Short mmCIF file of C-alpha atoms in Angstrom, two decimals:
data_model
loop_
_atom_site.label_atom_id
_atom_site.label_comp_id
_atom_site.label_asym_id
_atom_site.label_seq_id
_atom_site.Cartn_x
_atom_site.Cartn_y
_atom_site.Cartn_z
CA UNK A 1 0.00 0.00 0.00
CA UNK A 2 1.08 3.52 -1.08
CA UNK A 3 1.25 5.90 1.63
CA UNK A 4 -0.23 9.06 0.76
CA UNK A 5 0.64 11.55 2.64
CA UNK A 6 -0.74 14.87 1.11
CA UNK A 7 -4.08 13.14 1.85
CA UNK A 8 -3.48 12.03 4.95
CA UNK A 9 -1.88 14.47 6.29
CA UNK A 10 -5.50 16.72 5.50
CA UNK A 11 -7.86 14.06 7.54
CA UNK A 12 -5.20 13.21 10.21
CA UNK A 13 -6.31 16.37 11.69
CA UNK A 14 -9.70 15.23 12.30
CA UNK A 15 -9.44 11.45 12.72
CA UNK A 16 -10.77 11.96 16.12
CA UNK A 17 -13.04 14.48 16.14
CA UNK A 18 -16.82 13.94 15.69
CA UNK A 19 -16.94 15.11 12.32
CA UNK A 20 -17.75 13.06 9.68
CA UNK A 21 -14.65 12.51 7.72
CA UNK A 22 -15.99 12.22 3.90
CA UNK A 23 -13.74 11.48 0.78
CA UNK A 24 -15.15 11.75 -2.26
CA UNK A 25 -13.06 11.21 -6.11
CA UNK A 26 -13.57 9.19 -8.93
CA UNK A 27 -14.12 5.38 -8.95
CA UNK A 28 -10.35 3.82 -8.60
CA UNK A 29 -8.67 7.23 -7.14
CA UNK A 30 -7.35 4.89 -3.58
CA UNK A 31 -10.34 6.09 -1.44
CA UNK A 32 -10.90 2.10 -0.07
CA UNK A 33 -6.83 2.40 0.16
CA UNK A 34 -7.47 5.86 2.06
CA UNK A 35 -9.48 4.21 4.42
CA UNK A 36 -7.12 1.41 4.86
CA UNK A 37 -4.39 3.83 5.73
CA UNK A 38 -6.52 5.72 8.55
CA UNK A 39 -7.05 2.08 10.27
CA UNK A 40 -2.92 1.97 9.81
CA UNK A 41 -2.62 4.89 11.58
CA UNK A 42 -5.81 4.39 14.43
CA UNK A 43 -4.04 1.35 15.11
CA UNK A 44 0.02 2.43 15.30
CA UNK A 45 -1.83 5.22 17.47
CA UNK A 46 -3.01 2.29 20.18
CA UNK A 47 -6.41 2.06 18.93
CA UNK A 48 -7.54 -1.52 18.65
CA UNK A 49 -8.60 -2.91 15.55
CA UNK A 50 -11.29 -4.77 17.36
CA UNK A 51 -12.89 -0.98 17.75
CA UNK A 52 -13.44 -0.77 14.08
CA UNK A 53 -16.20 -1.50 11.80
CA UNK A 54 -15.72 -2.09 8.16
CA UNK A 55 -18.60 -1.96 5.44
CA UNK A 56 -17.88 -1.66 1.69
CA UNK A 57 -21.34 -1.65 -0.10
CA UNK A 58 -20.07 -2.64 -3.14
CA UNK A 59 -19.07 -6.12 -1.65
CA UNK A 60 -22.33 -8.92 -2.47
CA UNK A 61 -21.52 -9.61 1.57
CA UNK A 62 -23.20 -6.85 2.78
CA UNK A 63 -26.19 -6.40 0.45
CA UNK A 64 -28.50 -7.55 3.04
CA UNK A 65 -27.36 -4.19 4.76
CA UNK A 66 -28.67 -2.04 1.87
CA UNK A 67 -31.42 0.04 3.57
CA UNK A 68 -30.87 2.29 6.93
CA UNK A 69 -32.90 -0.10 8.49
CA UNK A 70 -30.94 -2.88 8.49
CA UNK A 71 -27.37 -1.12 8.71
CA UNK A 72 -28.97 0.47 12.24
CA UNK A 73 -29.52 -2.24 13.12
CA UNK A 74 -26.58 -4.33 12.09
CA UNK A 75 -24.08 -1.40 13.54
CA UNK A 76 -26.33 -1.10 16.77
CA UNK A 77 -25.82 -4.70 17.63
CA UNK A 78 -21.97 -4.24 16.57
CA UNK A 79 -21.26 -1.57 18.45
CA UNK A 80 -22.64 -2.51 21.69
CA UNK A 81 -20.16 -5.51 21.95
CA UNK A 82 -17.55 -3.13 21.44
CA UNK A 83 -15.43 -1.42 24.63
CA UNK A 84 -14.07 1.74 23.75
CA UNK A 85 -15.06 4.37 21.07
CA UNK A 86 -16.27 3.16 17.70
CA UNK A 87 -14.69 3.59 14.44
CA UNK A 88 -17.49 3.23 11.42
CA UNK A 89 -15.88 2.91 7.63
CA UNK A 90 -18.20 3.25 5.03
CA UNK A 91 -17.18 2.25 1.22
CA UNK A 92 -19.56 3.72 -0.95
CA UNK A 93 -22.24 4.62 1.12
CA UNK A 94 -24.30 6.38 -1.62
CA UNK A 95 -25.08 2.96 -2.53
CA UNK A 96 -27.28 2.85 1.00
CA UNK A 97 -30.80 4.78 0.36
CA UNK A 98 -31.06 7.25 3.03
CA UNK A 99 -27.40 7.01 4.07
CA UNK A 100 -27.64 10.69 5.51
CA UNK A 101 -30.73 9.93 7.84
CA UNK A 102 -28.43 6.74 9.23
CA UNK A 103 -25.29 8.45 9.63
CA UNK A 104 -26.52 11.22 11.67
CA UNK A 105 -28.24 9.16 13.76
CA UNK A 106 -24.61 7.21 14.25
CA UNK A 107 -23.12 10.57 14.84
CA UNK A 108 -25.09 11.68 17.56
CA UNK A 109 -24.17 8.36 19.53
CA UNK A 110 -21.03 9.35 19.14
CA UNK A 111 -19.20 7.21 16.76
CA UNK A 112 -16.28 7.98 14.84
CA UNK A 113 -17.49 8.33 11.28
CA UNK A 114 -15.11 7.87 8.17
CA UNK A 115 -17.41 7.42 4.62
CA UNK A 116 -15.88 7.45 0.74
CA UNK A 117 -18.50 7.52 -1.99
CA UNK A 118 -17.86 8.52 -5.81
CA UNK A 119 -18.05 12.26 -7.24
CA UNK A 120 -20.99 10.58 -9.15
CA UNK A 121 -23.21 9.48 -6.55
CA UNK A 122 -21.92 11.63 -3.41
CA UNK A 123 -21.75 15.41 -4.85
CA UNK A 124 -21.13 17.99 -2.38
CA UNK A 125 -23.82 19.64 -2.61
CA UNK A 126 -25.46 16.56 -1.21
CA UNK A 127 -23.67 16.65 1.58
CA UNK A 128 -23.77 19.76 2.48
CA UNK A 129 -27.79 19.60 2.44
CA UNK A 130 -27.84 16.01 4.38
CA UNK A 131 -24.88 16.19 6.58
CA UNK A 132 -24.79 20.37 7.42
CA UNK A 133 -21.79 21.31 8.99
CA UNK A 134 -21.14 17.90 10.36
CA UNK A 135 -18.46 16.66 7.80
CA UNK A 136 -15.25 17.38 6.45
CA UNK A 137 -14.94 16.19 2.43
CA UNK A 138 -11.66 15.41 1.38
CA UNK A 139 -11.35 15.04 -2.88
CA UNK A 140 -9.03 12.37 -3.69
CA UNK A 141 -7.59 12.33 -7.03
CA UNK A 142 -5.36 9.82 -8.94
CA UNK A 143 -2.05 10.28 -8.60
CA UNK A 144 -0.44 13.03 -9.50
CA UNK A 145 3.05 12.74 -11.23
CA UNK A 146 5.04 13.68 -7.85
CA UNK A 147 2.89 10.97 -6.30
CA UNK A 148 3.82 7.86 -9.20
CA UNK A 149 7.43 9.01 -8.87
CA UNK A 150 7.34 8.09 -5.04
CA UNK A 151 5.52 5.15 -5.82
CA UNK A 152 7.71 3.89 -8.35
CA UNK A 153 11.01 5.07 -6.36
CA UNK A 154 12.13 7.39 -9.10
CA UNK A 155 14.89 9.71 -8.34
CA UNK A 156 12.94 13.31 -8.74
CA UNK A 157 16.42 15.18 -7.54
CA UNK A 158 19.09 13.51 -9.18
CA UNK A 159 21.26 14.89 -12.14
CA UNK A 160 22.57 11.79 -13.40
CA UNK A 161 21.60 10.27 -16.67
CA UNK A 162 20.26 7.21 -15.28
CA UNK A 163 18.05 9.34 -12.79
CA UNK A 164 16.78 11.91 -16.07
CA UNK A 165 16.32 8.41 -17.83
CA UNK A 166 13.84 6.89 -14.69
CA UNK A 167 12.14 10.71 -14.50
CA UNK A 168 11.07 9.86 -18.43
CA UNK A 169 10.25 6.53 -18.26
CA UNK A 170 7.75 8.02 -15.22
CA UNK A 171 6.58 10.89 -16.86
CA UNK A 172 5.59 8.51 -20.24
CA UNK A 173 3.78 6.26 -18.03
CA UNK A 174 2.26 8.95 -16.72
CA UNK A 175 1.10 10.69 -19.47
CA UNK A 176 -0.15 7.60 -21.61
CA UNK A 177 -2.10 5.90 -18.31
CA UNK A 178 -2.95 8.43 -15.97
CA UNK A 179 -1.92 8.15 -11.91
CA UNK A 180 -4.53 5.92 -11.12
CA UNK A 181 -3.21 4.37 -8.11
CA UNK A 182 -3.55 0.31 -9.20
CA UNK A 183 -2.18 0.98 -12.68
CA UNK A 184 0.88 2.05 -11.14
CA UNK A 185 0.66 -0.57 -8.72
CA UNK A 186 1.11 -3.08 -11.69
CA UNK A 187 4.18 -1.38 -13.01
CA UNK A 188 6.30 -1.76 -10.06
#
């Protein structure tokens, strides 16, 4: 997994504060990876893993959690067998009808809330209307060139011909498949 720092290092911030943390980019811009990293870090922070609870509604396991309903209840029963604060991840929650009227509910209990959903489905405006003043939205975006270079372990500083020829190579890959993060996963 690709640490990615210029995102984290905007939601580390308010990991645990009661606001909804809310990232939001196009389909296959890292935001499941995003919310892999923020368990990383809960959990190198002494948070136990046991605290968290994982949903990504695009996974045929959880389709019998598709209405608010169910998730309430689902999470309720979850979270009562759980000592300490709650951590709730939510993949793709657009995909629940009613999402907002859940999640506040959730919020008010006083769970930690982390959701991704697609620019698609999840526009801001949306959640600004369903979720007023509760959230933060962070906008992922594919890698940008900076980003692949890291990823790929390219020299970006050194003046020797075999660094210029690894800063082209990049830069080509780059520009003919985008930074979208498991493209460049498969070229390294």
């Amino acid at each position: 997994m690709i640490k990615r720092e210029l995102y984290m290092s905007r939601i580390r911030p308010f990991i645990g504060t009661e606001l909804i943390k809310v990232m939001t980019g196009i389909r296959r811009c890292g935001k499941s990876v995003m919310l892999e990293l923020i368990k990383e870090e809960l959990v190198e922070s002494g948070i136990s893993s046991a605290q968290f609870i994982s949903i990504n509604f695009e996974d045929l396991n959880f389709s019998h959690l598709q209405t608010a309903k169910s998730l309430h209840d689902e999470i309720t029963k979850r979270a009562a067998e759980i000592n300490g604060k709650v951590y709730l991840f939510f993949d793709e929650i657009q995909d629940v009808p009613g999402w907002h009227l859940f999640v506040n509910r959730l919020l008010r209990q006083g769970l930690r809330i982390v959701l991704t959903g697609s620019n698609a489905k999840l526009l801001s405006s949306e959640l600004a209307t369903h979720l007023t003043g509760r959230y933060n939205e962070i906008k992922l975006y594919p890698f940008s060139y900076a980003e692949l270079c890291d990823a790929e372990k390219v020299d970006v500083k050194g003046i020797t011909t075999k660094a210029d020829a690894a800063r082209k190579i990049a830069l080509e890959a780059y520009l003919n498949d985008g930074g979208f993060p498991e493209l460049v996963a498969e070229r390294t």
